[in-house]
Coordinates of C-alpha atoms in Angstrom, one line a residue:
M1 CA 0.0 0.0 0.0
T2 CA 1.5 3.4 -1.2
T3 CA 0.8 6.8 0.3
E4 CA 1.1 9.9 -1.7
T5 CA 2.3 13.1 -0.1
P6 CA 0.6 16.3 -1.2
T7 CA 2.7 18.7 -3.2
T8 CA 3.2 22.1 -1.8
D9 CA 3.2 25.2 -4.0
S10 CA 6.4 27.2 -3.7
A11 CA 6.1 31.1 -3.4
P12 CA 7.4 33.1 -6.4
A13 CA 10.8 34.5 -6.0
T14 CA 10.8 38.1 -5.1
P15 CA 13.6 40.4 -6.2
A16 CA 16.2 41.0 -3.7
P17 CA 16.1 44.6 -2.2
A18 CA 18.9 46.9 -2.9
A19 CA 21.7 46.9 -0.5
A20 CA 21.4 49.5 2.1
P21 CA 24.2 51.3 3.7
T22 CA 25.5 49.5 6.7
P23 CA 25.0 51.3 9.9
A24 CA 27.8 51.8 12.4
N25 CA 26.1 49.5 14.9
P26 CA 25.2 46.5 12.9
Q27 CA 22.0 44.7 13.9
R28 CA 21.2 40.9 13.4
P29 CA 18.8 40.5 10.6
P30 CA 15.5 39.1 11.7
T31 CA 15.0 35.3 11.2
T32 CA 12.7 34.3 8.6
R33 CA 9.9 31.8 9.7
P34 CA 8.2 29.5 7.3
P35 CA 4.7 30.2 6.7
R36 CA 2.2 28.3 8.8
G37 CA 0.5 26.7 5.8
H38 CA 3.5 24.6 4.9
G39 CA 4.0 23.2 8.5
G40 CA 0.4 21.9 8.7
A41 CA 0.6 20.1 5.5
L42 CA 3.8 18.4 6.6
A43 CA 2.2 17.2 9.8
I44 CA -0.8 16.0 8.0
A45 CA 1.4 14.1 5.6
I46 CA 3.3 12.5 8.5
L47 CA 0.0 11.5 10.2
L48 CA -1.3 10.1 7.0
S49 CA 1.9 8.1 6.5
L50 CA 1.6 6.7 10.0
A51 CA -2.0 5.9 9.5
A52 CA -1.1 4.2 6.2
L53 CA 1.6 2.2 7.9
G54 CA -0.7 1.2 10.8
A55 CA -3.4 0.2 8.3
A56 CA -0.8 -1.8 6.3
G57 CA 0.4 -3.6 9.6
Y58 CA -3.1 -4.3 10.7
T59 CA -4.0 -5.6 7.3
G60 CA -0.9 -7.9 7.3
W61 CA -1.7 -9.1 10.8
T62 CA -5.3 -9.7 9.8
V63 CA -4.1 -11.7 6.7
W64 CA -1.7 -13.7 8.8
N65 CA -4.5 -14.5 11.3
M66 CA -6.8 -15.4 8.5
R67 CA -4.2 -17.8 7.1
Q68 CA -3.8 -19.5 10.5
D69 CA -7.5 -19.7 10.9
L70 CA -7.8 -21.1 7.4
G71 CA -5.3 -23.9 8.2
A72 CA -7.1 -24.7 11.4
A73 CA -10.4 -24.7 9.6
N74 CA -9.0 -27.0 7.0
G75 CA -7.9 -29.4 9.8
L76 CA -11.3 -29.2 11.4
R77 CA -12.9 -29.8 8.1
G78 CA -10.9 -33.0 7.6
Q79 CA -11.8 -34.1 11.1
V80 CA -15.4 -33.3 10.4
D81 CA -15.3 -35.3 7.2
T82 CA -13.8 -38.2 9.1
L83 CA -16.4 -38.0 11.8
Q84 CA -19.1 -37.8 9.2
A85 CA -17.7 -41.0 7.6
T86 CA -17.6 -42.7 11.0
V87 CA -21.2 -41.6 11.7
N88 CA -22.3 -42.9 8.4
G89 CA -20.7 -46.2 9.1
M90 CA -22.3 -46.4 12.5
R91 CA -25.6 -45.6 10.9
D92 CA -25.1 -48.5 8.5
E93 CA -24.1 -50.8 11.3
N94 CA -27.1 -49.6 13.4
A95 CA -29.4 -50.3 10.5
N96 CA -27.8 -53.8 10.1
L97 CA -28.2 -54.5 13.8
R98 CA -31.8 -53.4 13.7
R99 CA -32.5 -55.7 10.7
R100 CA -30.7 -58.6 12.6
L101 CA -32.7 -57.8 15.7
G102 CA -35.9 -57.9 13.7
D103 CA -34.9 -61.2 12.1
A104 CA -34.0 -62.6 15.6
D105 CA -37.3 -61.4 17.0
A106 CA -39.1 -63.2 14.2
V107 CA -37.1 -66.3 14.7
N108 CA -37.7 -66.2 18.4
R109 CA -41.4 -65.8 17.9
S110 CA -41.4 -68.8 15.5
V111 CA -39.3 -70.9 17.9
R112 CA -41.6 -70.0 20.8
E113 CA -44.6 -71.1 18.8
E114 CA -42.8 -74.3 17.9
V115 CA -41.8 -74.9 21.5
L116 CA -45.4 -74.3 22.6
G117 CA -46.5 -76.8 20.0
V118 CA -43.9 -79.3 21.1
S119 CA -44.9 -78.8 24.7
E120 CA -48.5 -79.5 23.9
R121 CA -47.5 -82.6 21.9
A122 CA -45.3 -83.8 24.8
R123 CA -48.1 -83.3 27.2
N124 CA -50.5 -85.3 25.1
L125 CA -47.8 -87.9 24.6
E126 CA -47.3 -88.1 28.4
D127 CA -51.0 -88.6 28.9
A128 CA -51.2 -91.3 26.3
V129 CA -48.2 -93.1 27.8
A130 CA -49.7 -92.8 31.3
N131 CA -53.0 -94.3 30.0
L132 CA -51.1 -97.0 28.3
S133 CA -49.0 -97.9 31.3
E134 CA -52.1 -97.9 33.5
R135 CA -54.0 -100.3 31.2
S136 CA -51.4 -103.0 30.5
L137 CA -47.7 -103.8 30.4
T138 CA -45.8 -103.6 27.2
G139 CA -44.4 -106.7 25.5
H140 CA -40.9 -105.7 26.3
D141 CA -41.6 -105.4 29.9
A142 CA -43.5 -108.7 30.0
M143 CA -40.5 -110.4 28.4
L144 CA -38.1 -108.9 30.9
L145 CA -40.4 -109.8 33.8
D146 CA -40.6 -113.4 32.6
E147 CA -36.8 -113.6 32.4
A148 CA -36.4 -112.1 35.9
E149 CA -39.0 -114.5 37.3
S150 CA -37.2 -117.5 35.8
L151 CA -33.8 -116.4 37.1
L152 CA -35.2 -115.9 40.6
R153 CA -36.8 -119.3 40.6
M154 CA -33.7 -120.9 39.3
G155 CA -31.5 -119.3 41.9
K156 CA -33.9 -120.3 44.7
E157 CA -34.1 -123.9 43.6
R158 CA -30.4 -124.2 43.0
F159 CA -29.7 -123.0 46.5
A160 CA -32.4 -125.2 48.0
L161 CA -31.3 -128.4 46.2
F162 CA -27.5 -128.0 46.0
N163 CA -26.7 -125.3 48.5
D164 CA -25.0 -123.5 45.6
A165 CA -24.7 -120.0 46.9
S166 CA -22.4 -118.8 44.1
G167 CA -24.8 -119.9 41.4
A168 CA -27.8 -118.4 43.3
L169 CA -26.0 -115.1 43.6
A170 CA -25.2 -115.0 39.9
A171 CA -28.8 -115.7 39.0
Y172 CA -30.0 -113.0 41.4
E173 CA -27.6 -110.5 39.8
L174 CA -28.9 -111.3 36.3
A175 CA -32.5 -110.9 37.6
D176 CA -31.7 -107.5 39.0
K177 CA -30.3 -106.4 35.7
A178 CA -33.5 -107.6 33.9
L179 CA -35.7 -105.7 36.4
A180 CA -33.6 -102.6 36.0
A181 CA -34.5 -102.5 32.3
V182 CA -38.3 -102.6 33.0
N183 CA -39.9 -99.3 32.3
D184 CA -42.7 -99.6 34.8
S185 CA -41.6 -98.1 38.1
A186 CA -44.0 -100.3 40.1
F187 CA -41.4 -103.0 40.2
A188 CA -38.9 -101.0 42.1
A189 CA -39.9 -102.7 45.3
V190 CA -39.0 -106.0 43.8
R191 CA -35.5 -104.8 43.1
Q192 CA -35.2 -103.8 46.7
D193 CA -36.1 -107.3 47.8
V194 CA -33.7 -108.8 45.2
S195 CA -30.9 -106.5 46.6
A196 CA -31.6 -107.7 50.1
E197 CA -31.4 -111.3 49.2
R198 CA -28.3 -110.7 47.2
E199 CA -26.7 -109.2 50.3
A200 CA -27.8 -112.2 52.4
L201 CA -26.2 -114.5 49.9
A202 CA -23.0 -112.5 49.7
A203 CA -22.8 -112.4 53.6
V204 CA -22.3 -116.2 53.8
A205 CA -19.1 -115.9 51.6
P206 CA -19.9 -118.5 48.9
A207 CA -16.4 -118.6 47.6
A208 CA -14.9 -119.2 51.1
R209 CA -17.6 -121.8 51.9
A210 CA -16.8 -123.7 48.7
T211 CA -13.1 -123.6 49.6
D212 CA -13.9 -125.0 53.1
L213 CA -15.9 -127.8 51.6
A214 CA -13.1 -128.8 49.2
T215 CA -10.6 -128.7 52.2
L216 CA -12.9 -130.9 54.3
A217 CA -13.3 -133.4 51.4
D218 CA -9.5 -133.5 51.0
L219 CA -9.0 -133.9 54.7
R220 CA -11.5 -136.8 54.9
A221 CA -9.7 -138.6 52.1
Q222 CA -6.3 -138.0 53.8
I223 CA -7.3 -139.3 57.3
P224 CA -7.1 -143.1 56.4
G225 CA -3.4 -142.7 55.5
L226 CA -2.3 -140.8 58.6
P227 CA -0.1 -142.8 61.1
L228 CA -1.5 -143.6 64.5
K229 CA 0.2 -143.0 67.9
R230 CA 2.4 -145.9 69.1
D231 CA 2.4 -147.3 72.6
D232 CA 5.9 -146.7 74.0
A233 CA 5.5 -149.1 77.0
T234 CA 4.4 -151.9 74.9
T235 CA 7.4 -151.3 72.6
E236 CA 9.8 -151.3 75.5
E237 CA 8.3 -154.5 77.0
A238 CA 8.4 -156.2 73.6
A239 CA 12.1 -155.2 73.3
Q240 CA 13.0 -156.8 76.7
P241 CA 10.3 -159.5 77.5
G242 CA 10.2 -160.9 81.0
F243 CA 9.1 -164.3 82.4
W244 CA 5.4 -163.3 82.6
Q245 CA 5.4 -161.7 79.2
R246 CA 6.8 -164.9 77.7
A247 CA 4.2 -166.9 79.6
G248 CA 1.4 -164.7 78.5
A249 CA 2.6 -164.9 74.9
A250 CA 2.6 -168.6 75.2
L251 CA -0.9 -168.7 76.6
G252 CA -2.1 -166.0 74.3
S253 CA -3.3 -168.5 71.7
I254 CA -5.8 -169.9 74.3
V255 CA -7.0 -166.9 76.4
R256 CA -6.2 -163.2 76.2
V257 CA -7.2 -160.8 79.0
S258 CA -7.1 -157.0 78.4
H259 CA -8.2 -154.0 80.5
D260 CA -10.0 -151.0 79.0
D261 CA -9.3 -147.9 81.1
G262 CA -10.7 -145.4 78.6
T263 CA -7.3 -144.3 77.3
P264 CA -6.6 -144.1 73.5
G265 CA -4.5 -147.3 73.8
G266 CA -7.5 -149.1 75.1
L267 CA -9.6 -148.8 71.9
A268 CA -10.3 -151.5 69.5
D269 CA -8.0 -151.0 66.6
A270 CA -6.6 -148.4 64.2
R271 CA -9.5 -148.7 61.7
I272 CA -12.1 -147.5 64.3
A273 CA -9.9 -144.4 65.2
R274 CA -9.6 -143.4 61.5
E275 CA -13.3 -144.0 60.8
L276 CA -14.3 -141.9 63.9
A277 CA -12.1 -139.0 62.7
A278 CA -13.4 -139.3 59.1
L279 CA -17.0 -139.4 60.5
D280 CA -16.3 -136.1 62.4
V281 CA -15.0 -134.5 59.2
A282 CA -18.1 -135.7 57.3
Q283 CA -20.2 -134.2 60.1
A284 CA -18.3 -130.9 59.7
E285 CA -19.1 -131.0 56.0
A286 CA -22.8 -131.6 56.7
A287 CA -22.8 -128.6 59.1
V288 CA -21.2 -126.4 56.5
L289 CA -23.9 -127.4 54.0
A290 CA -26.6 -126.8 56.6
Y291 CA -25.1 -123.4 57.6
D292 CA -24.8 -124.6 61.2
D293 CA -21.8 -122.8 62.5
E294 CA -22.0 -124.3 66.0
A295 CA -22.1 -127.9 64.8
R296 CA -19.3 -127.3 62.4
E297 CA -17.1 -125.9 65.1
R298 CA -17.8 -128.8 67.5
A299 CA -17.1 -131.4 64.8
L300 CA -13.8 -129.7 63.8
K301 CA -12.8 -129.5 67.5
R302 CA -13.5 -133.3 67.8
V303 CA -11.4 -133.9 64.7
D304 CA -8.5 -131.9 66.1
A305 CA -8.8 -133.7 69.4
S306 CA -8.7 -137.1 67.6
L307 CA -5.7 -136.1 65.6
A308 CA -3.9 -135.0 68.8
A309 CA -4.9 -138.0 70.9
R310 CA -4.9 -141.0 68.5
F311 CA -2.5 -140.1 65.7
D312 CA 1.3 -139.5 65.6
T313 CA 1.7 -135.8 66.2
S314 CA 5.4 -136.0 65.2
S315 CA 4.4 -136.9 61.7
S316 CA 4.4 -134.1 59.1
D317 CA 1.1 -135.3 57.6
V318 CA -0.6 -135.2 60.9
Q319 CA 0.7 -131.7 61.6
T320 CA -0.5 -130.6 58.2
A321 CA -3.9 -132.0 58.8
R322 CA -4.1 -130.2 62.2
S323 CA -3.1 -126.9 60.6
R324 CA -5.8 -127.3 58.0
V325 CA -8.3 -128.0 60.8
A326 CA -7.2 -124.8 62.6
A327 CA -7.6 -122.8 59.3
L328 CA -11.1 -124.2 59.0
L329 CA -11.9 -123.1 62.5
A330 CA -10.7 -119.6 61.7
S331 CA -12.6 -119.4 58.3
R332 CA -14.8 -116.4 57.7
A333 CA -17.4 -118.5 55.9
K334 CA -20.0 -118.2 58.6
G335 CA -23.5 -117.0 58.9
A336 CA -27.1 -118.3 59.0
K337 CA -28.7 -119.8 56.0
P338 CA -30.3 -117.0 53.9
A339 CA -34.0 -117.1 53.3
L340 CA -34.8 -116.8 49.6
G341 CA -38.1 -116.5 47.8
G342 CA -39.4 -113.2 49.0
A343 CA -38.5 -111.3 45.8
L344 CA -40.0 -114.0 43.7
S345 CA -43.3 -113.9 45.6
E346 CA -43.4 -110.1 45.4
L347 CA -42.8 -110.2 41.7
R348 CA -45.6 -112.8 41.1
N349 CA -48.0 -110.7 43.2
L350 CA -47.3 -107.5 41.3
R351 CA -47.7 -109.3 38.0
S352 CA -51.0 -110.7 39.1
V353 CA -52.3 -107.3 40.2
H354 CA -51.3 -105.8 36.8
A355 CA -52.9 -108.7 34.9
L356 CA -56.1 -108.1 36.9
H357 CA -56.1 -104.4 36.1
S358 CA -55.4 -105.0 32.5
G359 CA -58.2 -107.6 32.3
T360 CA -60.6 -105.2 33.9
A361 CA -59.7 -102.4 31.5
A362 CA -60.1 -104.8 28.6
G363 CA -63.5 -106.0 29.7
T364 CA -64.9 -102.5 30.3
P365 CA -65.6 -101.6 26.6
A366 CA -67.2 -105.0 26.0
S367 CA -69.6 -104.7 28.9
S368 CA -70.4 -101.1 28.2
A369 CA -71.5 -101.6 24.6
S370 CA -74.4 -99.2 24.8
P371 CA -75.3 -96.0 22.9
A372 CA -73.7 -93.9 25.7
A373 CA -70.3 -95.6 25.2
P374 CA -69.3 -93.6 22.1
A375 CA -70.2 -90.4 23.7
A376 CA -68.1 -91.2 26.8
A377 CA -65.2 -92.3 24.6
S378 CA -65.4 -89.1 22.6
S379 CA -65.4 -87.0 25.7
T380 CA -62.5 -89.0 27.1
G381 CA -60.5 -88.4 23.9
A382 CA -61.3 -84.7 23.9
T383 CA -60.0 -84.3 27.4
P384 CA -56.2 -84.2 26.7
E385 CA -56.7 -81.7 23.8
A386 CA -58.7 -79.3 26.0
R387 CA -56.1 -79.5 28.8
P388 CA -53.8 -76.5 28.7

């Protein structure tokens, strides 16, 4: 920005006055002052120049500020554009989410309707199954019940005839498995009875009892070969016979006198001692089979007493036999004879009751063959559908 200074008009040159004679006392010529018009114009020009400079500086400062603001505005514009793009993306995502929520609501409504339909069908199915179970047993249940009844009867008879606790226990386990597969819950009481009888069979230790019976049979077969106790006095007298011994031996072919004082040496012969011991062993076997713990203990104690009194205790065979008797006395195969048959009776009673109910239900339509029967049947069939 340029400023123009006003031009000032210069005064016309005046002719110089003629030189005057110099006085004796010279005086200083008066100073010439510029005219007032020229000084005001200069001041105005200076003021205008300062004003122009101020205006130019303000204009430059304003332009610089405008440039700074323009840069900031451009940056803000970029940020605004970015925010606008972000907002547009969020709007699109919001629209997609709304569409998905709408679809999910529609699916939920359809699923709810289907669930309600399935619930209604399940309720009707439960009613039908309940009615079916109340009327009669299914063929599958009947087959399982027949199998369980056969197994229970087999186990009871096997134990009663042969005292086979192991076989009876196995039969009861199979019967319990068959009853567990029955769908009707009314036979849960039979399973409890079966479990009680299984525990009673397991309490008598069938495996240990079978081992004891085998040990007794082996001991009874071993007794005839065990050596008897020898009479030491008779042996010594036979080694050094005296006069009376020789005389008695001479007369022994005619008459023989003996005295029975109740000692083991006074018994008849060795065969009777072995047979008595074997008889006690057989009695112990019978007591084991009869589940008579007291009789078995008494018989085994008699066997041990016979082995100690009548047989040679220094023999290894006799010592082995006595150790086996001691092991039999300490055996854990003890307990009263279990009572079987309660579960079988309970199963038969329940089956009879179910058969009676099924027969009654089957005979009702035949007896009620009247005009009112179809109406009752239709009302009965409509009841499950009307139930909420």
